[in-house]
CSV table of C-alpha atoms and ligand atoms in Angstrom, one decimal:
chain,number,residue,atom,x,y,z
A,1,MET,CA,-31.1,194.2,-145.6
A,2,SER,CA,-31.5,198.0,-146.6
A,3,LYS,CA,-28.9,200.8,-146.2
A,4,ILE,CA,-29.1,203.8,-146.3
A,5,LEU,CA,-26.8,207.3,-146.3
A,6,VAL,CA,-28.0,210.5,-144.1
A,7,ILE,CA,-26.2,213.6,-145.9
A,8,ASP,CA,-26.5,216.6,-143.3
A,9,ASP,CA,-24.4,219.2,-141.9
A,10,ARG,CA,-26.5,219.3,-138.9
A,11,GLN,CA,-26.2,217.0,-136.5
A,12,GLY,CA,-30.2,217.9,-135.2
A,13,ASN,CA,-31.3,216.8,-139.1
A,14,LEU,CA,-29.4,213.6,-139.0
A,15,THR,CA,-30.5,212.7,-136.0
A,16,THR,CA,-34.3,213.2,-136.3
A,17,VAL,CA,-34.6,211.7,-140.1
A,18,ARG,CA,-32.0,208.3,-138.6
A,19,ALA,CA,-34.8,207.9,-135.7
A,20,THR,CA,-37.4,208.3,-138.4
A,21,ILE,CA,-35.9,206.0,-141.1
A,22,GLU,CA,-35.4,203.2,-137.8
A,23,ASP,CA,-38.7,203.4,-136.2
A,24,ALA,CA,-40.5,203.6,-140.2
A,25,ILE,CA,-38.2,200.9,-142.0
A,26,PRO,CA,-37.7,197.2,-139.9
A,27,ASP,CA,-34.5,195.2,-141.4
A,28,CYS,CA,-32.3,199.0,-142.0
A,29,HIS,CA,-29.5,200.4,-141.6
A,30,VAL,CA,-28.9,204.0,-141.5
A,31,ILE,CA,-25.3,205.2,-142.3
A,32,ASP,CA,-24.7,208.7,-142.4
A,33,ALA,CA,-22.1,211.5,-143.3
A,34,MET,CA,-21.7,215.2,-142.3
A,35,SER,CA,-20.7,216.8,-145.7
A,36,GLY,CA,-20.9,216.2,-149.2
A,37,LYS,CA,-17.4,214.9,-149.6
A,38,GLU,CA,-17.9,212.5,-146.8
A,39,GLY,CA,-21.0,211.8,-147.9
A,40,ILE,CA,-19.3,210.4,-151.6
A,41,GLU,CA,-16.6,208.7,-150.0
A,42,LEU,CA,-19.0,206.7,-147.6
A,43,ALA,CA,-21.3,205.9,-150.7
A,44,ARG,CA,-18.6,204.7,-153.3
A,45,ARG,CA,-17.7,202.6,-149.6
A,46,GLU,CA,-20.8,201.5,-148.4
A,47,GLN,CA,-23.1,201.1,-151.9
A,48,PRO,CA,-26.3,201.9,-149.7
A,49,ASP,CA,-29.8,201.1,-151.5
A,50,VAL,CA,-31.1,205.0,-151.4
A,51,ILE,CA,-29.3,208.2,-150.0
A,52,LEU,CA,-31.4,210.9,-148.6
A,53,LEU,CA,-29.2,214.4,-149.0
A,54,ASP,CA,-29.8,217.9,-148.0
A,55,VAL,CA,-29.7,220.4,-150.8
A,56,VAL,CA,-28.2,223.6,-148.3
A,57,MET,CA,-24.8,222.7,-147.0
A,58,PRO,CA,-21.5,224.5,-147.5
A,59,GLU,CA,-18.5,223.7,-149.7
A,60,MET,CA,-20.3,221.7,-151.8
A,61,ASP,CA,-24.2,222.1,-151.6
A,62,GLY,CA,-26.5,218.9,-152.6
A,63,TYR,CA,-27.2,219.0,-156.2
A,64,GLU,CA,-23.0,218.7,-156.8
A,65,VAL,CA,-23.4,216.0,-154.9
A,66,CYS,CA,-26.0,214.8,-156.5
A,67,LYS,CA,-24.0,215.4,-159.6
A,68,ARG,CA,-21.0,213.6,-158.7
A,69,LEU,CA,-22.7,210.4,-157.4
A,70,LYS,CA,-24.6,210.2,-160.6
A,71,ALA,CA,-21.6,211.0,-162.6
A,72,ASN,CA,-19.5,207.5,-161.2
A,73,ASP,CA,-19.9,204.3,-162.3
A,74,LEU,CA,-20.1,203.2,-159.1
A,75,THR,CA,-22.4,205.0,-157.3
A,76,ARG,CA,-25.0,206.5,-160.6
A,77,HIS,CA,-27.7,203.7,-159.6
A,78,ILE,CA,-28.0,204.7,-155.5
A,79,HIS,CA,-31.5,206.7,-155.2
A,80,VAL,CA,-31.2,209.5,-154.5
A,81,ILE,CA,-33.6,211.9,-152.3
A,82,LEU,CA,-32.6,215.9,-151.8
A,83,ILE,CA,-34.4,217.5,-149.2
A,84,SER,CA,-34.5,221.5,-148.6
A,85,ALA,CA,-36.2,223.3,-145.9
A,86,TYR,CA,-35.3,227.0,-147.8
A,87,GLN,CA,-34.8,225.5,-151.8
A,88,THR,CA,-38.7,224.5,-152.5
A,89,ASP,CA,-39.9,226.6,-155.4
A,90,SER,CA,-40.1,224.6,-159.0
A,91,LYS,CA,-36.8,226.3,-159.9
A,92,SER,CA,-35.4,224.5,-157.4
A,93,LYS,CA,-36.9,221.2,-158.1
A,94,VAL,CA,-36.4,221.0,-161.7
A,95,LYS,CA,-32.7,222.1,-160.9
A,96,GLY,CA,-32.5,218.7,-158.6
A,97,PHE,CA,-34.1,216.6,-161.0
A,98,SER,CA,-30.8,217.2,-163.3
A,99,ALA,CA,-28.3,217.0,-161.5
A,100,GLY,CA,-30.3,212.8,-161.6
A,101,ALA,CA,-32.4,213.0,-158.0
A,102,ASP,CA,-34.9,210.1,-158.1
A,103,ALA,CA,-36.9,212.8,-155.9
A,104,PHE,CA,-37.5,215.9,-153.9
A,105,LEU,CA,-38.9,216.4,-150.4
A,106,ILE,CA,-39.6,220.0,-148.7
A,107,ARG,CA,-38.9,220.4,-144.8
A,108,PRO,CA,-40.5,219.5,-142.7
A,109,ILE,CA,-41.8,216.3,-143.4
A,110,GLU,CA,-43.6,214.2,-142.4
A,111,ARG,CA,-42.6,210.9,-141.0
A,112,ALA,CA,-45.5,209.3,-142.8
A,113,GLU,CA,-44.0,210.6,-146.3
A,114,LEU,CA,-40.9,210.6,-145.5
A,115,ALA,CA,-40.9,206.6,-144.5
A,116,ALA,CA,-43.6,206.3,-148.1
A,117,HIS,CA,-40.9,207.5,-150.3
A,118,LEU,CA,-38.5,205.6,-148.5
A,119,SER,CA,-40.7,202.3,-149.4
A,120,SER,CA,-41.0,203.0,-152.5
A,121,MET,CA,-37.3,203.4,-153.4
A,122,LEU,CA,-36.6,200.4,-151.6
A,123,ARG,CA,-38.9,198.8,-154.3
A,124,ILE,CA,-37.4,199.7,-157.1
A,125,THR,CA,-34.0,198.9,-155.9
A,126,ARG,CA,-35.2,196.0,-155.2
A,127,THR,CA,-37.4,195.5,-159.2
A,128,GLU,CA,-33.7,196.9,-160.6
A,129,GLN,CA,-31.8,194.1,-158.8
A,130,LEU,CA,-34.0,191.4,-160.1
A,131,LEU,CA,-33.9,192.5,-163.6
A,132,LYS,CA,-30.0,193.0,-163.5
A,133,GLU,CA,-30.3,189.3,-162.1
A,134,ALA,CA,-32.5,188.3,-164.8
A,135,LEU,CA,-30.2,190.9,-167.8
A,136,GLU,CA,-27.2,188.4,-165.9
A,137,GLN,CA,-29.1,184.7,-166.4
A,138,ALA,CA,-30.2,185.7,-169.7
A,139,ARG,CA,-27.0,186.8,-171.2
A,140,GLU,CA,-25.3,184.1,-169.6
A,141,SER,CA,-27.6,181.7,-170.9
A,142,ASP,CA,-26.9,183.0,-174.7
A,143,ARG,CA,-23.2,183.1,-174.0
A,144,LEU,CA,-24.0,178.6,-173.1
A,145,LYS,CA,-25.7,178.4,-176.7
A,146,SER,CA,-22.9,180.2,-178.6
A,147,ALA,CA,-19.9,178.6,-176.9
A,148,PHE,CA,-21.4,175.1,-176.6
A,149,LEU,CA,-21.9,174.9,-180.8
A,150,ALA,CA,-18.8,176.6,-181.1
A,151,THR,CA,-17.1,173.9,-178.4
A,152,MET,CA,-18.7,171.2,-180.0
A,153,SER,CA,-18.2,172.0,-183.3
A,154,HIS,CA,-14.5,172.2,-182.7
A,155,GLU,CA,-14.2,169.5,-180.6
A,156,LEU,CA,-15.7,166.9,-182.3
A,157,ARG,CA,-14.9,167.8,-185.9
A,158,THR,CA,-11.6,167.9,-184.7
A,159,PRO,CA,-11.2,163.6,-184.1
A,160,LEU,CA,-13.9,162.8,-186.3
A,161,ASN,CA,-11.5,164.0,-189.1
A,162,ALA,CA,-8.5,161.9,-188.0
A,163,ILE,CA,-11.3,158.9,-187.8
A,164,LEU,CA,-11.8,160.0,-191.5
A,165,GLY,CA,-8.8,161.1,-192.9
A,166,PHE,CA,-6.5,157.5,-190.9
A,167,SER,CA,-10.0,155.5,-191.9
A,168,GLY,CA,-10.1,156.3,-195.8
A,169,LEU,CA,-6.0,156.0,-195.8
A,170,LEU,CA,-6.4,152.1,-195.3
A,171,ASP,CA,-6.9,149.7,-197.8
A,172,LYS,CA,-5.4,146.1,-198.8
A,173,ASN,CA,-2.2,147.7,-200.1
A,174,THR,CA,-1.3,149.5,-196.7
A,175,PRO,CA,2.1,147.9,-194.7
A,176,GLY,CA,0.7,146.2,-191.8
A,177,GLU,CA,2.8,148.8,-189.6
A,178,GLU,CA,1.0,151.7,-191.0
A,179,VAL,CA,-2.6,150.1,-190.1
A,180,GLU,CA,-1.6,149.2,-186.9
A,181,ARG,CA,-0.5,152.8,-186.4
A,182,PHE,CA,-4.1,154.0,-188.0
A,183,ALA,CA,-5.8,151.5,-186.0
A,184,ARG,CA,-4.1,153.4,-182.8
A,185,ILE,CA,-4.8,156.6,-184.0
A,186,ILE,CA,-8.8,155.8,-184.6
A,187,HIS,CA,-9.3,154.1,-182.0
A,188,GLU,CA,-7.7,156.9,-179.3
A,189,LYS,CA,-9.8,159.4,-181.8
A,190,GLY,CA,-13.0,157.8,-180.8
A,191,ASN,CA,-12.3,157.3,-177.6
A,192,ILE,CA,-12.1,160.9,-177.0
A,193,LEU,CA,-15.5,161.4,-179.4
A,194,LEU,CA,-17.1,158.9,-176.5
A,195,LYS,CA,-15.8,160.6,-173.8
A,196,LEU,CA,-17.4,163.7,-174.9
A,197,VAL,CA,-20.8,162.6,-175.0
A,198,GLU,CA,-20.4,160.5,-171.9
A,199,ASP,CA,-19.4,164.3,-170.6
A,200,LEU,CA,-22.4,165.8,-172.3
A,201,PHE,CA,-24.9,162.7,-170.8
A,202,GLU,CA,-23.6,163.9,-167.6
A,203,ILE,CA,-24.1,167.4,-167.7
A,204,THR,CA,-28.1,166.2,-168.8
A,205,LEU,CA,-28.1,164.0,-165.6
A,206,ILE,CA,-26.6,166.7,-163.6
A,207,GLN,CA,-28.8,169.7,-164.1
A,208,THR,CA,-32.1,167.4,-164.5
A,209,GLY,CA,-30.9,166.5,-160.7
A,210,GLU,CA,-30.6,162.7,-162.1
A,211,ILE,CA,-27.4,161.8,-161.2
A,212,ARG,CA,-27.0,158.7,-158.6
A,213,ILE,CA,-25.0,159.4,-156.0
A,214,ASN,CA,-23.7,155.1,-154.5
A,215,LYS,CA,-22.2,156.4,-150.7
A,216,GLN,CA,-20.3,153.1,-149.4
A,217,GLU,CA,-17.4,152.7,-147.1
A,218,VAL,CA,-14.0,153.7,-149.3
A,219,ASN,CA,-10.4,152.4,-149.1
A,220,ILE,CA,-9.1,155.7,-149.9
A,221,LEU,CA,-5.7,153.8,-150.9
A,222,SER,CA,-6.7,151.8,-153.0
A,223,ILE,CA,-8.2,154.8,-155.1
A,224,LEU,CA,-4.8,156.5,-154.8
A,225,ALA,CA,-2.7,153.5,-156.2
A,226,GLY,CA,-6.0,153.3,-158.8
A,227,LEU,CA,-4.9,157.0,-159.6
A,228,ILE,CA,-1.0,156.4,-160.1
A,229,ALA,CA,-1.9,153.9,-163.1
A,230,ILE,CA,-4.3,156.4,-164.6
A,231,ALA,CA,-1.8,159.4,-164.7
A,232,LYS,CA,0.7,156.8,-165.8
A,233,ARG,CA,-1.3,156.3,-169.3
A,234,GLU,CA,-2.2,159.6,-169.7
A,235,ARG,CA,1.5,160.7,-169.8
A,236,VAL,CA,2.3,158.6,-172.2
A,237,ARG,CA,-1.1,159.1,-174.4
A,238,LEU,CA,0.0,162.9,-174.3
A,239,GLY,CA,3.3,162.2,-175.2
A,240,LYS,CA,5.3,164.2,-171.8
A,241,GLU,CA,6.7,160.8,-169.8
A,242,LYS,CA,9.6,163.8,-168.4
A,243,ILE,CA,6.9,164.9,-166.6
A,244,GLY,CA,7.3,163.7,-163.1
A,245,ILE,CA,4.5,162.3,-161.2
A,246,ARG,CA,4.4,161.6,-157.2
A,247,VAL,CA,2.0,160.4,-154.9
A,248,ILE,CA,2.2,161.5,-151.1
A,249,PRO,CA,-1.0,160.0,-149.5
A,250,ALA,CA,-1.8,160.8,-145.8
A,251,ASN,CA,-0.6,159.2,-143.1
A,252,GLN,CA,-2.2,156.7,-140.6
A,253,MET,CA,-4.9,156.6,-143.5
A,254,GLU,CA,-6.2,153.4,-142.2
A,255,ASP,CA,-8.0,154.9,-140.1
A,256,LEU,CA,-10.2,157.3,-141.4
A,257,VAL,CA,-14.0,155.6,-142.1
A,258,LEU,CA,-15.0,157.5,-145.7
A,259,TYR,CA,-18.9,156.9,-146.5
A,260,THR,CA,-18.5,158.9,-150.1
A,261,ASP,CA,-18.9,157.3,-153.6
A,262,PRO,CA,-15.8,155.7,-154.5
A,263,GLU,CA,-16.0,156.0,-158.6
A,264,ARG,CA,-17.4,159.9,-158.3
A,265,VAL,CA,-14.8,160.3,-155.8
A,266,LYS,CA,-12.1,158.7,-158.8
A,267,GLN,CA,-14.2,160.5,-161.2
A,268,ILE,CA,-12.9,164.1,-159.9
A,269,LEU,CA,-9.3,163.1,-159.4
A,270,VAL,CA,-8.8,161.8,-162.4
A,271,ASN,CA,-9.9,164.9,-164.2
A,272,LEU,CA,-7.6,167.2,-162.0
A,273,ILE,CA,-4.5,164.9,-162.7
A,274,LYS,CA,-5.8,164.8,-166.8
A,275,ASN,CA,-5.3,168.5,-166.6
A,276,ALA,CA,-2.4,168.9,-164.4
A,277,LEU,CA,-0.9,166.4,-167.3
A,278,LYS,CA,-2.2,168.8,-169.9
A,279,PHE,CA,-1.4,171.7,-169.1
A,280,THR,CA,1.8,171.3,-168.1
A,281,ARG,CA,4.9,171.7,-170.6
A,282,GLU,CA,7.6,170.4,-167.7
A,283,GLY,CA,8.6,169.9,-164.3
A,284,SER,CA,6.0,167.2,-162.5
A,285,ILE,CA,2.7,166.7,-160.9
A,286,GLU,CA,2.1,165.5,-157.6
A,287,PHE,CA,-1.6,163.9,-155.9
A,288,GLY,CA,-2.0,162.6,-152.4
A,289,CYS,CA,-4.2,163.7,-149.9
A,290,ARG,CA,-4.5,164.6,-146.0
A,291,ARG,CA,-6.7,164.5,-142.8
A,292,GLU,CA,-7.3,167.7,-141.5
A,293,ILE,CA,-9.8,169.4,-138.5
A,294,TRP,CA,-12.0,172.1,-140.6
A,295,LYS,CA,-15.0,174.3,-138.6
A,296,SER,CA,-14.6,171.9,-135.5
A,297,GLN,CA,-15.1,169.0,-138.4
A,298,GLN,CA,-13.4,166.1,-139.9
A,299,ARG,CA,-12.6,165.7,-143.0
A,300,ILE,CA,-9.9,164.4,-145.7
A,301,SER,CA,-8.5,167.0,-148.5
A,302,PHE,CA,-6.8,165.3,-151.2
A,303,TYR,CA,-4.8,167.6,-153.4
A,304,VAL,CA,-3.9,167.8,-156.9
A,305,LYS,CA,-0.8,170.3,-157.7
A,306,ASP,CA,1.4,171.0,-161.1
A,307,THR,CA,4.2,173.2,-162.2
A,308,GLY,CA,2.3,174.3,-165.1
A,309,ILE,CA,1.2,177.1,-167.0
A,310,GLY,CA,-0.8,178.6,-163.7
A,311,ILE,CA,-4.1,180.1,-163.6
A,312,SER,CA,-4.9,184.3,-163.2
A,313,HIS,CA,-7.1,184.7,-159.8
A,314,GLU,CA,-10.0,186.7,-162.1
A,315,ASN,CA,-10.0,183.6,-164.4
A,316,PHE,CA,-10.6,181.3,-161.0
A,317,LYS,CA,-14.2,181.7,-160.5
A,318,PHE,CA,-14.9,181.4,-164.4
A,319,ILE,CA,-13.1,177.5,-164.8
A,320,PHE,CA,-15.8,176.0,-162.6
A,321,ASN,CA,-18.6,177.4,-165.3
A,322,LEU,CA,-19.8,175.1,-168.0
A,323,PHE,CA,-18.0,175.7,-171.1
A,324,ARG,CA,-15.5,177.8,-169.7
A,325,GLN,CA,-11.6,177.7,-170.4
A,326,VAL,CA,-8.7,180.4,-169.7
A,327,ASP,CA,-7.7,180.0,-173.8
A,328,GLU,CA,-11.2,179.9,-175.8
A,329,SER,CA,-9.3,180.4,-178.9
A,330,ASN,CA,-9.8,178.3,-181.6
A,331,THR,CA,-6.1,177.7,-181.8
A,332,ARG,CA,-5.9,177.1,-178.1
A,333,PRO,CA,-3.0,174.7,-177.6
A,334,CYS,CA,-4.6,172.2,-175.5
A,335,HIS,CA,-7.5,170.3,-176.0
A,336,GLY,CA,-11.1,170.6,-173.9
A,337,ALA,CA,-14.6,171.8,-174.2
A,338,GLY,CA,-14.6,173.2,-170.8
A,339,ILE,CA,-16.8,170.4,-169.3
A,340,GLY,CA,-14.5,168.6,-166.9
A,341,LEU,CA,-14.6,171.0,-163.5
A,342,PHE,CA,-18.3,172.3,-164.5
A,343,ILE,CA,-18.7,168.1,-163.8
A,344,SER,CA,-16.1,167.9,-160.4
A,345,LYS,CA,-17.1,171.2,-159.0
A,346,ARG,CA,-21.3,169.8,-159.0
A,347,LEU,CA,-20.2,166.4,-158.1
A,348,THR,CA,-18.0,167.3,-155.0
A,349,ASP,CA,-21.4,169.5,-153.9
A,350,LEU,CA,-23.5,166.5,-154.5
A,351,LEU,CA,-20.8,164.3,-152.2
A,352,GLY,CA,-21.2,167.2,-149.8
A,353,GLY,CA,-17.7,168.4,-150.5
A,354,GLU,CA,-15.6,171.6,-151.5
A,355,LEU,CA,-13.2,171.8,-154.8
A,356,TRP,CA,-11.2,175.1,-155.5
A,357,VAL,CA,-8.0,176.0,-156.8
A,358,GLU,CA,-5.1,177.8,-155.8
A,359,SER,CA,-2.8,178.7,-158.5
A,360,LYS,CA,-0.1,181.4,-159.9
A,361,GLU,CA,0.5,182.1,-163.5
A,362,GLY,CA,3.4,180.5,-165.0
A,363,VAL,CA,4.4,178.7,-161.8
A,364,GLY,CA,1.3,175.8,-162.0
A,365,SER,CA,-1.9,175.4,-160.1
A,366,THR,CA,-2.8,173.2,-157.0
A,367,PHE,CA,-6.5,171.7,-157.4
A,368,PHE,CA,-7.9,171.0,-153.9
A,369,PHE,CA,-10.5,168.4,-153.6
A,370,SER,CA,-11.9,167.8,-149.7
A,371,LEU,CA,-14.6,165.6,-148.4
A,372,PRO,CA,-16.4,164.9,-144.8
A,373,GLY,CA,-14.9,161.8,-142.9
A,374,SER,CA,-14.7,160.6,-139.8
A,375,PHE,CA,-11.2,158.8,-138.2
A,376,ALA,CA,-12.7,156.0,-136.3
A,377,ASP,CA,-9.6,156.1,-133.7
A,378,HIS,CA,-8.8,152.0,-134.4
A,379,GLN,CA,-12.5,151.3,-134.0
A,380,ARG,CA,-13.0,150.5,-137.2
A,381,MET,CA,-10.7,150.0,-140.3
A,382,VAL,CA,-11.0,150.6,-143.8
A,383,SER,CA,-9.4,147.4,-145.6
B,1,LIG,P1,-11.1,171.9,-170.2
B,1,LIG,O1,-9.6,171.2,-169.7
B,1,LIG,O2,-11.4,170.1,-171.5
B,1,LIG,O3,-11.0,172.9,-171.6
B,1,LIG,P2,-11.8,172.1,-167.6
B,1,LIG,O4,-13.8,172.3,-167.2
B,1,LIG,O5,-11.4,170.8,-167.2
B,1,LIG,O6,-12.3,171.4,-169.3
B,1,LIG,O7,-11.2,173.3,-167.2
B,1,LIG,C1,-11.6,174.3,-167.7
B,1,LIG,C2,-10.1,175.3,-167.5
B,1,LIG,O8,-9.4,175.6,-166.6
B,1,LIG,C3,-9.0,174.6,-168.8
B,1,LIG,O9,-9.8,175.1,-170.5
B,1,LIG,C4,-8.1,175.3,-168.5
B,1,LIG,O10,-7.9,176.9,-168.8
B,1,LIG,C5,-8.3,175.7,-166.8
B,1,LIG,N1,-7.6,174.6,-166.0
B,1,LIG,C6,-8.0,173.4,-165.4
B,1,LIG,N2,-7.4,173.2,-164.9
B,1,LIG,C7,-6.0,173.7,-164.7
B,1,LIG,C8,-4.7,173.4,-164.7
B,1,LIG,N3,-4.1,172.4,-163.7
B,1,LIG,N4,-3.7,174.5,-164.9
B,1,LIG,C9,-4.1,175.4,-166.1
B,1,LIG,N5,-4.9,175.6,-166.1
B,1,LIG,C10,-6.2,174.7,-166.0
């Protein structure tokens, strides 16, 4: 819906102009102000598409209002049409355009002419918005390309260097226990590389819409039990044995019929758990689920909570984007390619659920992952 702000010190003018606009432009919301000061404030707050601005006003005239609107980052993009009944000479028009106005109309204005001007300004505003979006998309693609190259060269090289380095150290004189240690490292780094390649393949499937979801009745308790074993293995792999792991399943879980893809649910939760362990130096992680009613629908909400480094509020929206990490430096202490949350979010969408985070820097994070479910009231049991 288009929004138009009319600034005029005369109530009669406001009423006539409002009636004309509402008559001529369907789906439009008109707001008004009776002084320049009030108009500037309203423009900042309401972000109209076009402003119709009277030239002759007490205290602050239309030229000054226009200048101030165009000098402010929050309002300079808004199109301004100046209207005057008295200052109609070309000098006044030049003064208006120099102040940043986009058009100058002389009163009395024909209804059709005002409507035509407004429609044209609204068309330009829409086109500008589309161009801005296209520019942002182009910038995002460019960023993705650079981030992809930087991340890949870093994340591929690190395990590859270890594999080449340790395999190069092996020969027939290497003591048995060293062979065992080196082989373990090579195996682990090989797995990291494999996971990276699998993630990249998964991204391609997601982006081409080829990913398959196999829904079936799911036993939540067995998924949680499987996750405990994975969390413990990951804790050892990261050498963080001191971090506690707690699992809190919901009560009466056996009443819950969840029809979803268990492998995908597991994939999402494993990713959240691994991140929780990765970004936590001390304390504990906890995961579990609870049954909820949300917007009159039954759903199950899983959560993964940690006492780790936390995430600042302004980074909430970025971390679910591809190749986005809070710390994007090459010297970041935690390895990662910024892929896991992107895949998890897309999979959650495909499962009809939601994924979000609550976090405080230095205190910890909780990731929530909810899925629609139906509580069977003992009629159906999932065993
Ligand atoms: P990766 O962990 O491989 O970098 P993800 O897509 O899984 O990629 O996560 C993206 C970013 O989100 C991480 O790099 C990190 O900055 C932030 N993040 C994810 N989970 C957590 C967490 N539990 N605690 C703090 N930061 C997190």
